[in-house]
Short mmCIF file of C-alpha atoms in Angstrom, two decimals:
data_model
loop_
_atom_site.label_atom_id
_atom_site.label_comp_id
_atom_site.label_asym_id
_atom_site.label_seq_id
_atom_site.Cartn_x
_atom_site.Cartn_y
_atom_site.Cartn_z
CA UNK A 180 -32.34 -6.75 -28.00
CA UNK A 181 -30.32 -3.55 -28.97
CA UNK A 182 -31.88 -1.69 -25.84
CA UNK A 183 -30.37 -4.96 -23.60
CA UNK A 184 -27.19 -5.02 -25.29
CA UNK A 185 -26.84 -0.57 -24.59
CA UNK A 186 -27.59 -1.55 -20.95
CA UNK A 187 -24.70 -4.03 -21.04
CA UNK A 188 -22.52 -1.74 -22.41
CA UNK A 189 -23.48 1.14 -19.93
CA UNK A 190 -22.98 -1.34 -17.22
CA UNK A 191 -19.78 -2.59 -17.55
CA UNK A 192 -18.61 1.20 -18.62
CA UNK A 193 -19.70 2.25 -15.25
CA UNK A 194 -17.52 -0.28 -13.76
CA UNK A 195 -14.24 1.02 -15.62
CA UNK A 196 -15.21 4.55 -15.33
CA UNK A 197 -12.40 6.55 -13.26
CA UNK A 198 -12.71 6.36 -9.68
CA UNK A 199 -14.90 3.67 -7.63
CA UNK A 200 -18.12 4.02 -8.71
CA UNK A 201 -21.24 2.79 -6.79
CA UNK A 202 -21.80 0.40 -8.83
CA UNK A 203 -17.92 -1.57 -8.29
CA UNK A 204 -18.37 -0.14 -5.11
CA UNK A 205 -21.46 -2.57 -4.64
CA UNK A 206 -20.54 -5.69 -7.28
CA UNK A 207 -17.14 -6.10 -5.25
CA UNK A 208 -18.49 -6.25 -1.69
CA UNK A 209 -21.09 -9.12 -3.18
CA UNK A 210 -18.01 -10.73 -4.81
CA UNK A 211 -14.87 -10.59 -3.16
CA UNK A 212 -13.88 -11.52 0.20
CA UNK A 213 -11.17 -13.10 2.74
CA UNK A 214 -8.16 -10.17 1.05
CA UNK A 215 -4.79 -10.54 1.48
CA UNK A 216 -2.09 -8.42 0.13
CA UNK A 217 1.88 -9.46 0.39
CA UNK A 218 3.82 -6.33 -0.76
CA UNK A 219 7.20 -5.43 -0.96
CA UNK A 220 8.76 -1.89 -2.28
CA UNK A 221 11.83 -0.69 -3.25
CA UNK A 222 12.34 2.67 -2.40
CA UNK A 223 15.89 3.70 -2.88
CA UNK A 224 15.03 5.61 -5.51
CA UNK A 225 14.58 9.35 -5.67
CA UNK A 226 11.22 9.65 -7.14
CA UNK A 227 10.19 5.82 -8.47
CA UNK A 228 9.05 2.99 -5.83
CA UNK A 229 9.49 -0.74 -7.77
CA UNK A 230 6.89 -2.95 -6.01
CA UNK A 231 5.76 -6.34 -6.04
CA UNK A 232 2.15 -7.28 -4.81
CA UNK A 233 0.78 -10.77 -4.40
CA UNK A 234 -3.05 -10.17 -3.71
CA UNK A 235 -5.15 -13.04 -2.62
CA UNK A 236 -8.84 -13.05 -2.53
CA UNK A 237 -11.53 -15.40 -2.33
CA UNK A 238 -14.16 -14.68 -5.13
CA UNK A 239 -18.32 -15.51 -5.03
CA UNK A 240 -20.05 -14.64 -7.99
CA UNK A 241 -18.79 -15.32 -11.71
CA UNK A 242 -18.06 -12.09 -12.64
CA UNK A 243 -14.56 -10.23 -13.50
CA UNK A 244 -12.80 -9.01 -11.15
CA UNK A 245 -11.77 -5.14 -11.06
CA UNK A 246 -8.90 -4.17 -9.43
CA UNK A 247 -7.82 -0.22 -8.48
CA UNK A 248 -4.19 0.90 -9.63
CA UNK A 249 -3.05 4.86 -10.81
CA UNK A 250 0.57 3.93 -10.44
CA UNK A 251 3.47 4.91 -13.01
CA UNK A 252 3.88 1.10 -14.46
CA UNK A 253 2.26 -2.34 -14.37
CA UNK A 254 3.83 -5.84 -15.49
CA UNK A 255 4.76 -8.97 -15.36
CA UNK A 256 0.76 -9.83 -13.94
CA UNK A 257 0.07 -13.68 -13.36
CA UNK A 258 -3.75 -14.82 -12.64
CA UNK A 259 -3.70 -17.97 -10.46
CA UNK A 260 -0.08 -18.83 -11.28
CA UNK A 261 -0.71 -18.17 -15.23
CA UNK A 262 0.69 -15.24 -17.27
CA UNK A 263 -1.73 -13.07 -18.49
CA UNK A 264 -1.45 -9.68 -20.62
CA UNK A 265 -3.49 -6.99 -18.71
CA UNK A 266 -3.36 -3.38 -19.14
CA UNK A 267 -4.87 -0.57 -16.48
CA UNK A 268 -7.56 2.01 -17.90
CA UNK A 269 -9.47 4.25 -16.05
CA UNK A 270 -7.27 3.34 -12.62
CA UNK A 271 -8.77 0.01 -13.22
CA UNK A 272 -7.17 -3.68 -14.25
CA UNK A 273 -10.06 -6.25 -15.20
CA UNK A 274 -9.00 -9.21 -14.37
CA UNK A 275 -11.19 -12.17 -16.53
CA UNK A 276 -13.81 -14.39 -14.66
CA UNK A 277 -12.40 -16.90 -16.71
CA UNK A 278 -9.11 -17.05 -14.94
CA UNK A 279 -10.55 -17.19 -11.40
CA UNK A 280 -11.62 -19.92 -9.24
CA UNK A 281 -15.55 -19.22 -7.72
CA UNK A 282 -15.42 -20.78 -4.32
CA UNK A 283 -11.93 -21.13 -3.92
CA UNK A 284 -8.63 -18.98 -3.27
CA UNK A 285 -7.76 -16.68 -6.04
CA UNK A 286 -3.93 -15.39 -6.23
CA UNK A 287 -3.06 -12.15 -8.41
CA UNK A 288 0.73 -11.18 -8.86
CA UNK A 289 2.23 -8.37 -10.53
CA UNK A 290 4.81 -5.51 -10.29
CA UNK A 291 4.41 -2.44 -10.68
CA UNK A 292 5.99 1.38 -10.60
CA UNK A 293 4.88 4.12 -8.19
CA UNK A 294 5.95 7.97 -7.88
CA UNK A 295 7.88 8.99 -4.92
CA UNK A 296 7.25 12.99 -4.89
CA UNK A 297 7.73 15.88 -2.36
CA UNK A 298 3.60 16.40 -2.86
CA UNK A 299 1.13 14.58 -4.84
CA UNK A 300 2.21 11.72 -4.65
CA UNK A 301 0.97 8.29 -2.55
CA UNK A 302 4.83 8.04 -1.06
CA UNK A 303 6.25 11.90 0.16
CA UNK A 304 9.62 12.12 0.19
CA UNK A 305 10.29 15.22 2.81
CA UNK A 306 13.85 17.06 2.56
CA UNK A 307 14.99 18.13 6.38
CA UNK A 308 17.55 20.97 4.61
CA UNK A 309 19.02 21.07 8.31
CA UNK A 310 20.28 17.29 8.27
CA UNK A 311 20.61 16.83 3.95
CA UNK A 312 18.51 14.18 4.78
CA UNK A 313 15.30 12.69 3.22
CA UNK A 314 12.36 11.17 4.58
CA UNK A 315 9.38 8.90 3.07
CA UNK A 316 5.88 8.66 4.57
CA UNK A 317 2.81 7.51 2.84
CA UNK A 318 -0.33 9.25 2.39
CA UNK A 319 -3.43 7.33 1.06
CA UNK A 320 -6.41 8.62 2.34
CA UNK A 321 -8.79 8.80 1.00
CA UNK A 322 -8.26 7.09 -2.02
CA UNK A 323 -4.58 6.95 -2.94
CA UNK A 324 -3.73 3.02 -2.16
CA UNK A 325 -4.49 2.97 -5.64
CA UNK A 326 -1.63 5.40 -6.63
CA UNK A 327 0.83 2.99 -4.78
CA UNK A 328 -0.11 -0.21 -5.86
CA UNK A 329 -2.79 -2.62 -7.14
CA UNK A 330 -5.73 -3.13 -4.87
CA UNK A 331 -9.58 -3.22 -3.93
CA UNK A 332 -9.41 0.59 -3.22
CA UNK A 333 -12.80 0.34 -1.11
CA UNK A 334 -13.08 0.59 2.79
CA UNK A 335 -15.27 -2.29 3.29
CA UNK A 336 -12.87 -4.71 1.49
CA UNK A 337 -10.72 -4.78 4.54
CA UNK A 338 -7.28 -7.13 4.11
CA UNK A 339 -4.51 -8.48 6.09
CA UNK A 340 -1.05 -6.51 5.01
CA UNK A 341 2.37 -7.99 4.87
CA UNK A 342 5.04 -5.57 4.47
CA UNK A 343 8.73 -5.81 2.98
CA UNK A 344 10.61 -2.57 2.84
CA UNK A 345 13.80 -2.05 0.60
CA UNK A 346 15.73 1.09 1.69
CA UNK A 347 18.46 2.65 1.59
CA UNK A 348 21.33 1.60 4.15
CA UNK A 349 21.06 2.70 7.49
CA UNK A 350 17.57 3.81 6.95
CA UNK A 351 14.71 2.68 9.78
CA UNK A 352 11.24 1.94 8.76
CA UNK A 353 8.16 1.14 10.76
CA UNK A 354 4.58 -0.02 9.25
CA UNK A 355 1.32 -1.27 9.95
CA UNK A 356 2.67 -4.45 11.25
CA UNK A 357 5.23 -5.22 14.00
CA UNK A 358 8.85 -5.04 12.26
CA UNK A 359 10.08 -8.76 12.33
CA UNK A 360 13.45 -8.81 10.93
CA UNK A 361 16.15 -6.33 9.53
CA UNK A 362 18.54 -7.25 7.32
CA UNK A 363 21.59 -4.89 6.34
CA UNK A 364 24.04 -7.13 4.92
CA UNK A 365 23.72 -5.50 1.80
CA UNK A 366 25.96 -2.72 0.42
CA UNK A 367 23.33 -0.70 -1.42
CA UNK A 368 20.16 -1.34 0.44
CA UNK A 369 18.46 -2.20 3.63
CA UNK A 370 15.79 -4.78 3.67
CA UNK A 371 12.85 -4.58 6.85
CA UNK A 372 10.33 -7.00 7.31
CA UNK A 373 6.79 -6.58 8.96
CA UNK A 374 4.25 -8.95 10.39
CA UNK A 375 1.21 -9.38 9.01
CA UNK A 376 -1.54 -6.75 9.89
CA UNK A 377 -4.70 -6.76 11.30
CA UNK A 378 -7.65 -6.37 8.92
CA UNK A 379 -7.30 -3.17 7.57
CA UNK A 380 -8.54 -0.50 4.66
CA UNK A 381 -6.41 0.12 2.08
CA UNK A 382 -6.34 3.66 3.02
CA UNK A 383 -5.04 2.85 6.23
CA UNK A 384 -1.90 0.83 4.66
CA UNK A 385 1.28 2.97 5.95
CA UNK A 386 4.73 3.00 6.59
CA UNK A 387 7.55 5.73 7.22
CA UNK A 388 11.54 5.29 6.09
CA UNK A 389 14.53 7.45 6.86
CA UNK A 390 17.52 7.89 9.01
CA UNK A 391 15.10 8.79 12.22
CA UNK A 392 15.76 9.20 15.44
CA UNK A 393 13.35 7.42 18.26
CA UNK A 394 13.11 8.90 21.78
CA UNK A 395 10.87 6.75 24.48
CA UNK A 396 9.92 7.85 27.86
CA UNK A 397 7.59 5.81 30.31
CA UNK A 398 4.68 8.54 31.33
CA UNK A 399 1.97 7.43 33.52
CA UNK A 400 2.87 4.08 33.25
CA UNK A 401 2.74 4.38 29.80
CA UNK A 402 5.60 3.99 27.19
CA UNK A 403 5.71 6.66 24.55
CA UNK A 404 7.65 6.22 21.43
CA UNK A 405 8.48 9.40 19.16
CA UNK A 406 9.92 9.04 15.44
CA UNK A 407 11.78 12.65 14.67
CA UNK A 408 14.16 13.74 12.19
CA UNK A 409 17.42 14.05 13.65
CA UNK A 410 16.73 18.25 13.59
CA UNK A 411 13.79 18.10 15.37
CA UNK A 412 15.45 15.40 17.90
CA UNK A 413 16.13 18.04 20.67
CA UNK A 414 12.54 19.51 20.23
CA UNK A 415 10.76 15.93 21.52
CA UNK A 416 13.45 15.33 24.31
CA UNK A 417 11.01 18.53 25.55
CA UNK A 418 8.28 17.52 24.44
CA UNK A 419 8.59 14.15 25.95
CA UNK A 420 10.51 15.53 29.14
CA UNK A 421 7.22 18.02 30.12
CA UNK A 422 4.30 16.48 28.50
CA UNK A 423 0.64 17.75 28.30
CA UNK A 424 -1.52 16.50 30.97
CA UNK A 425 -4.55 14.15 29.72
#
């Protein structure tokens, strides 16, 4: 009995342990399926994204269900519409088997913190001296989706994205999906809005903000679109104007 109960223990430890073990790796691909992920940022900050991410999964077995986060804060979580008290360890939030539906749709919400920093960081806000001007652009491979927000940090647990970007005014944005709608009514932000994606990897989950430039040229009967800083604009008007064959 005690030698059972140690096994139990080492088990579920190996779950929780930092990183994504083999183990989660393995119990979440039997699991979880059918992923979804609605999430919206806030990044006028300097150095602190506020998110919101409404994560909905279908779920198989009875077990738990372990999601990835190494973000600044986490609150305000709801399980299926009810209010729960969670707390991340390890990068990980166990969410109760208890509070999910087997068979059926499964809905996690929560907000959460995330660092915006010049390195290091899963959003990298770049400083163009020559303009005063700064840029964001994500960076989550290979395992930093976890560092922006809460997810099944795993390749094979692909999802569908929805984006919603809060900037500041003036700002563009682009992202995995197509942009939809932008909406600069407001004094102190603006607010872009992005299709759903295709089935993706968290790891793959992108999107850039700032006050950039676009330049487009048709080439071979194909349209190229370049995002520069306003510096760097003059450089791909060359670029663009004499490209590289193949």
């Amino acid at each position: 009995m005690i030698s059972l109960l140690l096994a139990a223990v080492l088990a579920t430890d190996s779950l929780m342990s930092p990183g994504v073990s083999h183990a989660l790796a393995m119990q979440r691909a039997r699991q979880i399926n059918d992923v979804t992920y609605d999430l919206s940022l806030d990044v006028t900050r300097a150095d602190t994204a506020l998110g919101h991410v409404r994560i909905t999964f279908g779920v198989r077995t009875a077990d738990d269900a372990i999601l990835d986060f190494r973000g600044v804060a986490l609150s305000q979580i709801a399980v299926n519409g009810r209010a729960v008290q969670l707390s991340a360890a390890n990068g990980h939030l166990r969410v109760p088997a208890a509070l999910l539906r087997r068979g059926a749709r499964n809905v996690v919400d929560a907000d959460f913190h995330s660092a915006i920093a010049p390195a290091g960081a899963s959003i990298i806000r770049y400083h163009d001296a020559t303009d005063d001007a700064d840029y964001l652009y994500t960076l989550l491979v290979p395992s930093d989706a976890q560092a922006l927000f809460p997810c099944f940090d795993q390749p094979d647990l692909k999802a569908r994205v929805t984006l919603t970007l809060q900037t500041p005014p003036g700002w563009r944005a682009l992202g995995n999906g197509r942009l939809v709608a932008t909406d600069s009514t407001s004094a102190v932000h603006t607010t872009h809005r992005f299709a759903q994606s295709e089935p993706i990897s968290t790891y793959f989950v992108a999107f850039a903000a700032g006050p950039w430039q676009t330049r487009t040229r048709t080439v071979g009967g194909r349209t190229i679109t370049m995002w520069v800083r306003a510096s760097r604009a003059r450089e791909a008007d060359a670029d663009l104007d004499h490209p590289v064959d193949g």
